[in-house]
mmCIF file of C-alpha atoms and ligand atoms in Angstrom:
data_model
loop_
_atom_site.group_PDB
_atom_site.id
_atom_site.type_symbol
_atom_site.label_atom_id
_atom_site.label_comp_id
_atom_site.label_asym_id
_atom_site.label_seq_id
_atom_site.Cartn_x
_atom_site.Cartn_y
_atom_site.Cartn_z
ATOM 1 C CA MET B 1272 -92.544 1.998 1.543
ATOM 2 C CA LYS B 1273 -89.932 1.032 4.016
ATOM 3 C CA GLU B 1274 -86.252 2.229 3.431
ATOM 4 C CA ARG B 1275 -85.332 -1.554 3.538
ATOM 5 C CA ASP B 1276 -87.793 -2.269 0.709
ATOM 6 C CA LEU B 1277 -85.843 0.289 -1.581
ATOM 7 C CA MET B 1278 -82.505 -1.115 -0.908
ATOM 8 C CA SER B 1279 -80.854 -3.770 -3.564
ATOM 9 C CA ILE B 1280 -79.593 -7.076 -1.907
ATOM 10 C CA LEU B 1281 -76.246 -5.602 -2.986
ATOM 11 C CA ASP B 1282 -76.315 -2.649 -0.578
ATOM 12 C CA TYR B 1283 -76.200 -4.926 2.269
ATOM 13 C CA GLU B 1284 -72.863 -6.116 3.658
ATOM 14 C CA THR B 1285 -72.640 -9.797 3.623
ATOM 15 C CA VAL B 1286 -70.542 -9.890 6.896
ATOM 16 C CA ALA B 1287 -69.917 -7.093 9.177
ATOM 17 C CA LEU B 1288 -68.685 -6.438 12.748
ATOM 18 C CA ASP B 1289 -70.722 -4.498 15.360
ATOM 19 C CA ASP B 1290 -68.079 -3.704 17.983
ATOM 20 C CA ASN B 1291 -70.459 -2.098 20.331
ATOM 21 C CA ASP B 1292 -72.746 -5.074 20.554
ATOM 22 C CA ASN B 1293 -69.679 -7.392 20.146
ATOM 23 C CA SER B 1294 -71.332 -9.376 17.292
ATOM 24 C CA VAL B 1295 -70.857 -10.578 13.891
ATOM 25 C CA VAL B 1296 -73.609 -9.330 11.652
ATOM 26 C CA ILE B 1297 -74.754 -11.494 8.493
ATOM 27 C CA ILE B 1298 -77.533 -11.513 6.239
ATOM 28 C CA ASP B 1299 -79.567 -14.829 6.604
ATOM 29 C CA GLN B 1300 -78.981 -16.265 3.410
ATOM 30 C CA THR B 1301 -81.289 -19.192 3.850
ATOM 31 C CA LYS B 1302 -84.111 -16.788 3.949
ATOM 32 C CA LEU B 1303 -83.295 -15.154 0.459
ATOM 33 C CA PRO B 1304 -84.676 -14.087 -1.829
ATOM 34 C CA GLY B 1305 -87.898 -13.993 -0.088
ATOM 35 C CA LYS B 1306 -86.644 -12.025 3.021
ATOM 36 C CA THR B 1307 -83.921 -9.985 3.728
ATOM 37 C CA GLU B 1308 -83.016 -10.853 7.376
ATOM 38 C CA ILE B 1309 -80.048 -9.365 9.144
ATOM 39 C CA ILE B 1310 -78.907 -11.422 12.219
ATOM 40 C CA LYS B 1311 -76.345 -11.015 14.817
ATOM 41 C CA LEU B 1312 -73.915 -13.676 16.052
ATOM 42 C CA HIS B 1313 -72.646 -13.389 19.716
ATOM 43 C CA THR B 1314 -71.721 -16.819 20.713
ATOM 44 C CA ALA B 1315 -69.524 -19.812 19.371
ATOM 45 C CA GLN B 1316 -72.575 -21.778 19.068
ATOM 46 C CA GLU B 1317 -74.342 -19.056 16.993
ATOM 47 C CA ILE B 1318 -71.337 -18.596 14.678
ATOM 48 C CA TRP B 1319 -70.912 -22.199 14.241
ATOM 49 C CA ASP B 1320 -74.564 -23.000 13.600
ATOM 50 C CA ALA B 1321 -74.539 -19.846 11.003
ATOM 51 C CA ILE B 1322 -71.687 -21.415 8.886
ATOM 52 C CA TYR B 1323 -73.182 -25.118 9.063
ATOM 53 C CA LEU B 1324 -76.604 -24.039 8.086
ATOM 54 C CA LEU B 1325 -75.413 -21.884 5.503
ATOM 55 C CA LYS B 1326 -76.820 -18.704 6.845
ATOM 56 C CA VAL B 1327 -73.434 -17.432 5.884
ATOM 57 C CA ARG B 1328 -71.741 -19.195 2.917
ATOM 58 C CA GLY B 1329 -69.379 -19.236 0.148
ATOM 59 C CA ALA B 1330 -65.485 -19.759 1.039
ATOM 60 C CA PRO B 1331 -64.334 -16.185 1.344
ATOM 61 C CA ALA B 1332 -67.476 -14.977 3.376
ATOM 62 C CA ILE B 1333 -66.923 -18.082 5.516
ATOM 63 C CA GLY B 1334 -63.476 -17.010 6.207
ATOM 64 C CA VAL B 1335 -64.420 -13.384 7.077
ATOM 65 C CA THR B 1336 -66.953 -14.576 9.498
ATOM 66 C CA ALA B 1337 -64.704 -16.848 11.234
ATOM 67 C CA ALA B 1338 -62.077 -13.887 11.652
ATOM 68 C CA MET B 1339 -64.537 -11.674 12.925
ATOM 69 C CA GLY B 1340 -66.049 -14.465 14.985
ATOM 70 C CA ILE B 1341 -62.958 -15.406 16.655
ATOM 71 C CA TYR B 1342 -62.244 -11.690 17.423
ATOM 72 C CA VAL B 1343 -65.774 -11.369 19.053
ATOM 73 C CA LEU B 1344 -65.190 -14.542 20.914
ATOM 74 C CA ALA B 1345 -61.753 -13.401 22.105
ATOM 75 C CA LYS B 1346 -63.267 -10.147 23.720
ATOM 76 C CA GLY B 1347 -65.920 -12.511 25.457
ATOM 77 C CA ILE B 1348 -63.096 -14.722 27.016
ATOM 78 C CA VAL B 1349 -61.388 -11.723 28.497
ATOM 79 C CA GLU B 1350 -64.752 -10.206 29.609
ATOM 80 C CA ASP B 1351 -65.830 -13.715 31.092
ATOM 81 C CA MET B 1352 -62.436 -13.939 32.918
ATOM 82 C CA VAL B 1353 -62.671 -10.158 34.227
ATOM 83 C CA ARG B 1354 -65.937 -10.994 35.619
ATOM 84 C CA ALA B 1355 -65.156 -14.139 37.512
ATOM 85 C CA LYS B 1356 -61.432 -13.086 38.927
ATOM 86 C CA GLY B 1357 -61.875 -9.219 38.790
ATOM 87 C CA VAL B 1358 -58.551 -9.155 37.080
ATOM 88 C CA GLU B 1359 -57.360 -9.439 33.239
ATOM 89 C CA PRO B 1360 -56.466 -12.886 32.476
ATOM 90 C CA ASP B 1361 -53.110 -13.878 31.832
ATOM 91 C CA TYR B 1362 -52.015 -14.938 28.279
ATOM 92 C CA GLU B 1363 -51.658 -18.365 29.197
ATOM 93 C CA ASN B 1364 -55.355 -18.758 30.295
ATOM 94 C CA PHE B 1365 -56.395 -16.610 27.456
ATOM 95 C CA TYR B 1366 -54.802 -18.198 24.602
ATOM 96 C CA LYS B 1367 -55.699 -21.812 25.924
ATOM 97 C CA GLU B 1368 -59.522 -20.533 25.715
ATOM 98 C CA PHE B 1369 -58.723 -18.846 22.370
ATOM 99 C CA VAL B 1370 -57.565 -21.963 20.863
ATOM 100 C CA LYS B 1371 -60.778 -24.121 22.154
ATOM 101 C CA GLN B 1372 -62.988 -21.608 20.149
ATOM 102 C CA LYS B 1373 -60.643 -21.412 17.044
ATOM 103 C CA ASP B 1374 -60.797 -25.360 16.983
ATOM 104 C CA TYR B 1375 -64.677 -25.357 17.408
ATOM 105 C CA LEU B 1376 -65.312 -22.699 14.645
ATOM 106 C CA ASP B 1377 -62.891 -24.519 12.375
ATOM 107 C CA SER B 1378 -65.068 -27.791 12.708
ATOM 108 C CA ALA B 1379 -68.135 -26.061 11.035
ATOM 109 C CA ARG B 1380 -67.368 -27.213 7.594
ATOM 110 C CA PRO B 1381 -64.422 -29.140 6.055
ATOM 111 C CA THR B 1382 -63.993 -28.438 2.623
ATOM 112 C CA ALA B 1383 -63.515 -24.595 2.064
ATOM 113 C CA VAL B 1384 -60.031 -24.057 3.127
ATOM 114 C CA ASN B 1385 -60.750 -20.287 3.816
ATOM 115 C CA LEU B 1386 -62.281 -21.384 7.261
ATOM 116 C CA SER B 1387 -58.931 -22.787 8.526
ATOM 117 C CA TRP B 1388 -56.940 -20.082 6.681
ATOM 118 C CA ALA B 1389 -58.403 -17.082 8.281
ATOM 119 C CA LEU B 1390 -58.743 -18.835 11.731
ATOM 120 C CA ASN B 1391 -55.070 -19.615 11.445
ATOM 121 C CA ARG B 1392 -54.086 -16.347 10.322
ATOM 122 C CA MET B 1393 -55.668 -14.825 13.492
ATOM 123 C CA ASP B 1394 -53.925 -17.370 15.665
ATOM 124 C CA ARG B 1395 -50.654 -16.403 13.967
ATOM 125 C CA VAL B 1396 -51.301 -12.822 14.569
ATOM 126 C CA CYS B 1397 -52.224 -13.445 18.464
ATOM 127 C CA ARG B 1398 -49.000 -15.573 19.001
ATOM 128 C CA GLN B 1399 -46.843 -13.042 17.507
ATOM 129 C CA ALA B 1400 -48.254 -10.092 19.318
ATOM 130 C CA HIS B 1401 -47.805 -12.125 22.667
ATOM 131 C CA LYS B 1402 -44.085 -12.688 21.648
ATOM 132 C CA SER B 1403 -43.446 -9.242 21.018
ATOM 133 C CA GLY B 1404 -44.696 -8.154 24.486
ATOM 134 C CA ARG B 1405 -48.203 -6.995 23.918
ATOM 135 C CA THR B 1406 -50.916 -7.488 26.733
ATOM 136 C CA VAL B 1407 -53.991 -9.345 26.358
ATOM 137 C CA ALA B 1408 -55.665 -6.112 26.043
ATOM 138 C CA GLU B 1409 -53.504 -4.908 23.046
ATOM 139 C CA ILE B 1410 -53.760 -8.349 21.488
ATOM 140 C CA ILE B 1411 -57.610 -7.961 21.432
ATOM 141 C CA GLU B 1412 -57.144 -4.701 19.782
ATOM 142 C CA ILE B 1413 -54.856 -6.170 17.148
ATOM 143 C CA LEU B 1414 -57.215 -9.214 16.395
ATOM 144 C CA GLY B 1415 -59.957 -6.790 15.778
ATOM 145 C CA LYS B 1416 -57.653 -4.822 13.285
ATOM 146 C CA GLU B 1417 -56.777 -8.157 11.435
ATOM 147 C CA ALA B 1418 -60.390 -9.371 11.170
ATOM 148 C CA ARG B 1419 -61.290 -5.870 9.441
ATOM 149 C CA GLU B 1420 -58.175 -6.290 7.186
ATOM 150 C CA ILE B 1421 -59.164 -9.794 6.194
ATOM 151 C CA LYS B 1422 -62.515 -8.209 5.141
ATOM 152 C CA GLU B 1423 -60.958 -5.254 3.314
ATOM 153 C CA GLU B 1424 -58.609 -7.478 1.418
ATOM 154 C CA ASP B 1425 -61.143 -9.980 0.334
ATOM 155 C CA ILE B 1426 -62.916 -6.934 -1.245
ATOM 156 C CA ARG B 1427 -59.509 -5.634 -3.195
ATOM 157 C CA VAL B 1428 -58.780 -9.444 -4.129
ATOM 158 C CA CYS B 1429 -62.350 -9.955 -5.675
ATOM 159 C CA GLN B 1430 -61.832 -6.856 -7.606
ATOM 160 C CA ALA B 1431 -58.579 -7.725 -8.797
ATOM 161 C CA ILE B 1432 -59.927 -11.185 -9.873
ATOM 162 C CA GLY B 1433 -62.728 -9.294 -11.499
ATOM 163 C CA GLU B 1434 -60.073 -7.288 -13.815
ATOM 164 C CA ASN B 1435 -58.065 -10.457 -14.866
ATOM 165 C CA GLY B 1436 -61.197 -12.281 -15.487
ATOM 166 C CA LEU B 1437 -62.543 -9.633 -17.527
ATOM 167 C CA SER B 1438 -59.490 -9.877 -19.992
ATOM 168 C CA LEU B 1439 -60.594 -13.537 -20.906
ATOM 169 C CA VAL B 1440 -64.115 -12.500 -22.385
ATOM 170 C CA LYS B 1441 -65.426 -9.904 -24.801
ATOM 171 C CA PRO B 1442 -68.569 -7.483 -24.732
ATOM 172 C CA GLY B 1443 -71.757 -9.368 -25.668
ATOM 173 C CA ASP B 1444 -70.312 -12.956 -24.453
ATOM 174 C CA GLY B 1445 -72.531 -15.383 -22.891
ATOM 175 C CA ILE B 1446 -71.239 -16.746 -19.566
ATOM 176 C CA LEU B 1447 -72.451 -19.714 -17.413
ATOM 177 C CA THR B 1448 -71.942 -19.828 -13.635
ATOM 178 C CA HIS B 1449 -72.765 -22.515 -11.231
ATOM 179 C CA CYS B 1450 -73.628 -22.292 -7.452
ATOM 180 C CA ASN B 1451 -73.047 -18.799 -6.027
ATOM 181 C CA ALA B 1452 -69.730 -17.273 -6.000
ATOM 182 C CA GLY B 1453 -71.210 -13.932 -5.943
ATOM 183 C CA GLN B 1454 -71.089 -10.858 -3.749
ATOM 184 C CA LEU B 1455 -73.095 -12.762 -1.330
ATOM 185 C CA ALA B 1456 -70.213 -15.295 -0.915
ATOM 186 C CA THR B 1457 -67.702 -12.626 -0.495
ATOM 187 C CA CYS B 1458 -67.621 -9.241 0.959
ATOM 188 C CA LYS B 1459 -68.214 -7.467 -2.602
ATOM 189 C CA TYR B 1460 -68.012 -8.321 -6.152
ATOM 190 C CA GLY B 1461 -67.704 -12.138 -5.610
ATOM 191 C CA THR B 1462 -65.254 -14.141 -7.416
ATOM 192 C CA ALA B 1463 -67.101 -15.871 -10.426
ATOM 193 C CA THR B 1464 -69.291 -12.941 -10.604
ATOM 194 C CA ALA B 1465 -66.551 -9.831 -10.290
ATOM 195 C CA PRO B 1466 -65.865 -9.982 -14.093
ATOM 196 C CA ILE B 1467 -69.662 -9.881 -14.575
ATOM 197 C CA TYR B 1468 -70.124 -6.935 -12.454
ATOM 198 C CA LEU B 1469 -67.027 -5.092 -13.688
ATOM 199 C CA GLY B 1470 -68.386 -5.832 -17.186
ATOM 200 C CA GLN B 1471 -71.724 -4.509 -16.261
ATOM 201 C CA GLU B 1472 -70.263 -1.353 -14.810
ATOM 202 C CA ARG B 1473 -68.492 -0.929 -18.440
ATOM 203 C CA GLY B 1474 -71.220 -1.898 -20.542
ATOM 204 C CA TYR B 1475 -70.042 -5.070 -21.625
ATOM 205 C CA GLY B 1476 -73.703 -6.564 -22.165
ATOM 206 C CA PHE B 1477 -72.980 -9.913 -20.868
ATOM 207 C CA ARG B 1478 -75.612 -12.664 -21.107
ATOM 208 C CA VAL B 1479 -75.379 -14.677 -18.008
ATOM 209 C CA PHE B 1480 -76.713 -18.303 -17.353
ATOM 210 C CA ALA B 1481 -77.246 -19.280 -13.699
ATOM 211 C CA ASP B 1482 -77.289 -23.151 -12.930
ATOM 212 C CA GLU B 1483 -79.958 -23.294 -10.050
ATOM 213 C CA THR B 1484 -77.627 -25.555 -8.180
ATOM 214 C CA ARG B 1485 -79.385 -28.369 -6.433
ATOM 215 C CA PRO B 1486 -80.069 -29.246 -3.733
ATOM 216 C CA LEU B 1487 -79.641 -26.173 -1.730
ATOM 217 C CA LEU B 1488 -80.567 -23.778 -4.682
ATOM 218 C CA GLN B 1489 -77.596 -21.087 -4.374
ATOM 219 C CA GLY B 1490 -77.767 -20.469 -7.976
ATOM 220 C CA ALA B 1491 -81.577 -19.709 -8.176
ATOM 221 C CA ARG B 1492 -81.921 -18.098 -4.655
ATOM 222 C CA LEU B 1493 -78.647 -16.193 -4.657
ATOM 223 C CA THR B 1494 -76.833 -15.742 -7.904
ATOM 224 C CA ALA B 1495 -79.767 -14.843 -10.071
ATOM 225 C CA TYR B 1496 -81.270 -12.684 -7.232
ATOM 226 C CA GLU B 1497 -77.917 -10.509 -6.824
ATOM 227 C CA LEU B 1498 -77.375 -10.395 -10.575
ATOM 228 C CA TYR B 1499 -81.080 -9.465 -11.321
ATOM 229 C CA SER B 1500 -80.771 -7.098 -8.808
ATOM 230 C CA ALA B 1501 -77.928 -5.394 -10.235
ATOM 231 C CA GLY B 1502 -79.565 -5.341 -13.828
ATOM 232 C CA VAL B 1503 -77.488 -7.933 -15.420
ATOM 233 C CA ASP B 1504 -79.033 -10.108 -18.095
ATOM 234 C CA VAL B 1505 -79.250 -13.225 -16.249
ATOM 235 C CA THR B 1506 -81.316 -16.674 -17.270
ATOM 236 C CA LEU B 1507 -81.858 -19.085 -14.665
ATOM 237 C CA ILE B 1508 -81.485 -22.737 -15.771
ATOM 238 C CA CYS B 1509 -81.942 -26.199 -14.193
ATOM 239 C CA ASP B 1510 -78.689 -27.988 -13.459
ATOM 240 C CA ASN B 1511 -79.473 -30.420 -16.212
ATOM 241 C CA MET B 1512 -79.773 -27.772 -19.008
ATOM 242 C CA SER B 1513 -76.020 -26.655 -19.306
ATOM 243 C CA ALA B 1514 -75.275 -29.101 -22.125
ATOM 244 C CA MET B 1515 -78.220 -27.564 -24.115
ATOM 245 C CA VAL B 1516 -77.112 -23.858 -23.745
ATOM 246 C CA MET B 1517 -73.532 -24.847 -24.518
ATOM 247 C CA LYS B 1518 -74.542 -26.836 -27.656
ATOM 248 C CA ASN B 1519 -76.750 -23.879 -28.783
ATOM 249 C CA GLY B 1520 -73.551 -21.859 -28.569
ATOM 250 C CA TRP B 1521 -75.083 -19.575 -26.222
ATOM 251 C CA VAL B 1522 -71.927 -19.743 -23.784
ATOM 252 C CA ASN B 1523 -68.549 -18.298 -24.590
ATOM 253 C CA ALA B 1524 -66.977 -18.777 -21.186
ATOM 254 C CA VAL B 1525 -67.698 -20.736 -17.811
ATOM 255 C CA PHE B 1526 -66.879 -18.966 -14.516
ATOM 256 C CA VAL B 1527 -67.176 -20.782 -11.256
ATOM 257 C CA GLY B 1528 -65.805 -20.034 -7.754
ATOM 258 C CA CYS B 1529 -64.172 -22.757 -5.815
ATOM 259 C CA ASP B 1530 -63.838 -23.773 -2.193
ATOM 260 C CA ARG B 1531 -60.232 -25.455 -2.263
ATOM 261 C CA VAL B 1532 -57.563 -25.584 -5.093
ATOM 262 C CA ALA B 1533 -55.179 -28.479 -4.539
ATOM 263 C CA ALA B 1534 -51.241 -27.864 -5.702
ATOM 264 C CA ASN B 1535 -51.997 -29.682 -9.130
ATOM 265 C CA GLY B 1536 -54.785 -27.752 -9.791
ATOM 266 C CA ASP B 1537 -57.791 -29.949 -9.066
ATOM 267 C CA VAL B 1538 -60.599 -27.815 -7.658
ATOM 268 C CA ALA B 1539 -63.399 -28.485 -5.085
ATOM 269 C CA ASN B 1540 -66.352 -26.424 -5.673
ATOM 270 C CA LYS B 1541 -70.260 -27.058 -5.340
ATOM 271 C CA ILE B 1542 -71.518 -30.328 -6.400
ATOM 272 C CA GLY B 1543 -72.374 -30.323 -10.055
ATOM 273 C CA THR B 1544 -69.245 -28.136 -10.919
ATOM 274 C CA SER B 1545 -67.551 -31.200 -12.428
ATOM 275 C CA VAL B 1546 -70.622 -32.000 -14.690
ATOM 276 C CA VAL B 1547 -70.435 -28.411 -16.317
ATOM 277 C CA ALA B 1548 -66.618 -28.739 -16.626
ATOM 278 C CA THR B 1549 -66.998 -32.060 -18.465
ATOM 279 C CA VAL B 1550 -69.847 -30.458 -20.732
ATOM 280 C CA ALA B 1551 -67.674 -27.401 -21.354
ATOM 281 C CA LYS B 1552 -64.745 -29.663 -22.732
ATOM 282 C CA ARG B 1553 -67.233 -31.569 -25.061
ATOM 283 C CA TYR B 1554 -68.489 -28.270 -26.542
ATOM 284 C CA GLY B 1555 -65.236 -26.426 -26.566
ATOM 285 C CA VAL B 1556 -66.093 -23.634 -24.143
ATOM 286 C CA PRO B 1557 -63.456 -22.437 -21.822
ATOM 287 C CA PHE B 1558 -63.723 -23.185 -18.113
ATOM 288 C CA TYR B 1559 -62.447 -20.733 -15.637
ATOM 289 C CA VAL B 1560 -62.154 -21.162 -11.845
ATOM 290 C CA CYS B 1561 -61.876 -17.772 -10.119
ATOM 291 C CA ALA B 1562 -60.147 -18.107 -6.780
ATOM 292 C CA PRO B 1563 -58.412 -16.043 -4.318
ATOM 293 C CA THR B 1564 -54.856 -17.217 -3.402
ATOM 294 C CA SER B 1565 -56.186 -17.769 0.054
ATOM 295 C CA THR B 1566 -58.468 -20.645 -1.528
ATOM 296 C CA ILE B 1567 -55.525 -22.426 -3.060
ATOM 297 C CA ASP B 1568 -53.856 -25.139 -0.590
ATOM 298 C CA LEU B 1569 -50.361 -26.130 -1.797
ATOM 299 C CA ASN B 1570 -50.412 -28.461 1.211
ATOM 300 C CA THR B 1571 -53.016 -30.518 -0.505
ATOM 301 C CA ALA B 1572 -51.475 -32.412 -3.375
ATOM 302 C CA THR B 1573 -54.685 -33.562 -5.417
ATOM 303 C CA GLY B 1574 -58.231 -33.334 -5.421
ATOM 304 C CA GLU B 1575 -58.328 -36.889 -3.810
ATOM 305 C CA ASP B 1576 -56.908 -35.411 -0.518
ATOM 306 C CA ILE B 1577 -59.702 -32.817 -0.126
ATOM 307 C CA LYS B 1578 -62.342 -33.760 2.388
ATOM 308 C CA ILE B 1579 -65.670 -33.528 0.916
ATOM 309 C CA GLU B 1580 -68.538 -32.441 3.150
ATOM 310 C CA GLN B 1581 -71.395 -34.713 3.366
ATOM 311 C CA ARG B 1582 -74.952 -33.155 4.077
ATOM 312 C CA PRO B 1583 -78.093 -34.322 5.570
ATOM 313 C CA ALA B 1584 -80.435 -36.458 3.118
ATOM 314 C CA GLU B 1585 -83.469 -34.075 3.926
ATOM 315 C CA GLU B 1586 -81.698 -31.398 1.850
ATOM 316 C CA VAL B 1587 -82.582 -33.643 -1.353
ATOM 317 C CA THR B 1588 -85.625 -35.362 -0.337
ATOM 318 C CA GLN B 1589 -87.835 -32.775 1.315
ATOM 319 C CA MET B 1590 -86.320 -29.266 1.568
ATOM 320 C CA TRP B 1591 -88.161 -26.902 -0.552
ATOM 321 C CA TYR B 1592 -91.048 -29.206 -1.003
ATOM 322 C CA GLN B 1593 -94.278 -28.999 0.681
ATOM 323 C CA GLU B 1594 -94.050 -32.673 1.019
ATOM 324 C CA PRO B 1595 -91.321 -35.192 0.922
ATOM 325 C CA MET B 1596 -90.589 -35.847 -2.794
ATOM 326 C CA ALA B 1597 -88.632 -39.123 -2.256
ATOM 327 C CA PRO B 1598 -89.832 -42.441 -0.677
ATOM 328 C CA GLU B 1599 -89.162 -42.287 3.175
ATOM 329 C CA GLY B 1600 -86.004 -44.167 3.912
ATOM 330 C CA VAL B 1601 -84.527 -44.001 0.624
ATOM 331 C CA LYS B 1602 -80.772 -44.171 0.499
ATOM 332 C CA VAL B 1603 -79.343 -40.371 -0.392
ATOM 333 C CA PHE B 1604 -75.994 -39.415 -1.311
ATOM 334 C CA ASN B 1605 -75.578 -35.755 -0.868
ATOM 335 C CA PRO B 1606 -72.074 -34.534 -1.109
ATOM 336 C CA ALA B 1607 -71.915 -30.749 -0.824
ATOM 337 C CA PHE B 1608 -68.859 -30.539 -3.278
ATOM 338 C CA ASP B 1609 -67.230 -32.384 -5.972
ATOM 339 C CA VAL B 1610 -63.918 -32.137 -7.447
ATOM 340 C CA THR B 1611 -63.112 -30.895 -10.922
ATOM 341 C CA ASP B 1612 -60.068 -32.425 -12.435
ATOM 342 C CA HIS B 1613 -57.351 -29.989 -13.582
ATOM 343 C CA GLU B 1614 -57.406 -31.269 -17.038
ATOM 344 C CA LEU B 1615 -60.708 -29.816 -17.586
ATOM 345 C CA ILE B 1616 -59.710 -26.613 -16.388
ATOM 346 C CA THR B 1617 -58.866 -23.929 -18.847
ATOM 347 C CA ALA B 1618 -57.262 -21.587 -16.297
ATOM 348 C CA ILE B 1619 -57.492 -20.681 -12.696
ATOM 349 C CA VAL B 1620 -58.108 -16.857 -12.213
ATOM 350 C CA THR B 1621 -56.567 -15.132 -9.082
ATOM 351 C CA GLU B 1622 -55.879 -11.535 -7.745
ATOM 352 C CA HIS B 1623 -52.280 -12.227 -8.728
ATOM 353 C CA GLY B 1624 -52.781 -13.241 -12.248
ATOM 354 C CA ILE B 1625 -54.173 -16.113 -14.172
ATOM 355 C CA ALA B 1626 -52.606 -19.687 -13.599
ATOM 356 C CA ARG B 1627 -52.618 -22.186 -16.779
ATOM 357 C CA ALA B 1628 -51.206 -25.689 -16.958
ATOM 358 C CA PRO B 1629 -49.125 -26.985 -15.740
ATOM 359 C CA PHE B 1630 -50.815 -25.922 -12.499
ATOM 360 C CA GLU B 1631 -48.151 -27.155 -10.197
ATOM 361 C CA ASP B 1632 -45.732 -24.440 -11.543
ATOM 362 C CA SER B 1633 -48.029 -21.678 -12.184
ATOM 363 C CA LEU B 1634 -50.094 -21.908 -8.783
ATOM 364 C CA ALA B 1635 -47.004 -21.979 -6.656
ATOM 365 C CA LYS B 1636 -45.634 -19.101 -8.481
ATOM 366 C CA LEU B 1637 -48.640 -16.950 -8.103
ATOM 367 C CA CYS B 1638 -48.713 -17.973 -4.474
ATOM 368 C CA LYS B 1639 -45.245 -16.478 -3.929
ATOM 369 C CA LYS B 1640 -46.410 -13.021 -5.068
HETATM 370 O O1 LIG P 1455 -72.161 -24.686 0.167
HETATM 371 P P1 LIG P 1455 -71.786 -23.339 -0.247
HETATM 372 O O2 LIG P 1455 -72.947 -22.517 -0.716
HETATM 373 O O3 LIG P 1455 -70.671 -22.614 0.859
HETATM 374 O O4 LIG P 1455 -70.900 -23.499 -1.508
HETATM 375 C C1 LIG P 1455 -70.307 -22.197 -2.190
HETATM 376 C C2 LIG P 1455 -69.665 -22.616 -3.254
HETATM 377 O O5 LIG P 1455 -69.204 -23.849 -3.677
HETATM 378 C C3 LIG P 1455 -68.968 -21.537 -3.987
HETATM 379 O O6 LIG P 1455 -68.663 -21.659 -5.355
HETATM 380 C C4 LIG P 1455 -67.456 -21.314 -3.404
HETATM 381 O O7 LIG P 1455 -67.366 -21.415 -2.113
HETATM 382 C C5 LIG P 1455 -66.687 -20.120 -3.984
HETATM 383 S S1 LIG P 1455 -67.451 -18.592 -3.259
HETATM 384 C C6 LIG P 1455 -66.677 -17.239 -3.715
#
């Protein structure tokens, strides 16, 4: 048996940096669970495609990929200019190209705020370093450090979300989750799965229900896969079964991740999340959103201001099927995310604490910490 066959999916890094080869290294998540393929991203086009095609996905993982990506591209900008002119580029020329590449990466997906959050943070670091008199070579080094720090921070933040989330449930509880807000969507632990993983380490014996999550099956292909690999008691259900399992009394709490939290507590997450929240309200099940503060966007007032990504019709009509399962040419509506109204949310669990209504106040306070 090859060494790779003995590894669990949780032994792989979701996103990593290969400094020698100047690339971002990811697991191609479109191939999971059938095949664990590790791919290297060198160019702006490869990084953009990997994000757009969901080879790497999940708000925090997209942020880390973008941060590492812009660092890789920044190194490339300098190398290209040295090759062309024989001298290190001056800051103005370097920064002009840096901004072009950053804006391009930022255009890959619109809903997850972590993408622009991470790129803006890298931009800020670049400008500050220049202001304090650093050379372009030194700026590159600082960018590399920052990209690595964003990844390490993600791990610490997810662990803290896990601790806070764990305080909301008790041993033996049934937990339902939607999409994949797991380790594969972050650099470790996940957000919605962090309380589950910490509970697993501490013998809580949770029973987890994972929605399959149409149309791209992140729940079936990724969440069920990673939780099952970790030995968690996980049951896969179709998206239209959440009402039944909640009505049966099998679910004590819902934990989901999110892509953007508006200032009023409205939350954008994978399409179908708001259905789960509505059903949870009907059956009196607490609905918890797990979010790093980097996903909270106080500049977006309400859910109505969040741009929702629309994706190709083929994802609904034929992807995963041997032949198309819809009449050719039929109208398809395929938004990747929906907005859950804050009234349906019991609490938003962050690394700094748990926010409850009124969310305007509680989120603003948490973001100041
Ligand atoms: O389209 P995806 O797979 O990127 O959607 C992912 C989600 O909706 C996750 O729930 C969200 O990004 C949070 S990940 C911790």
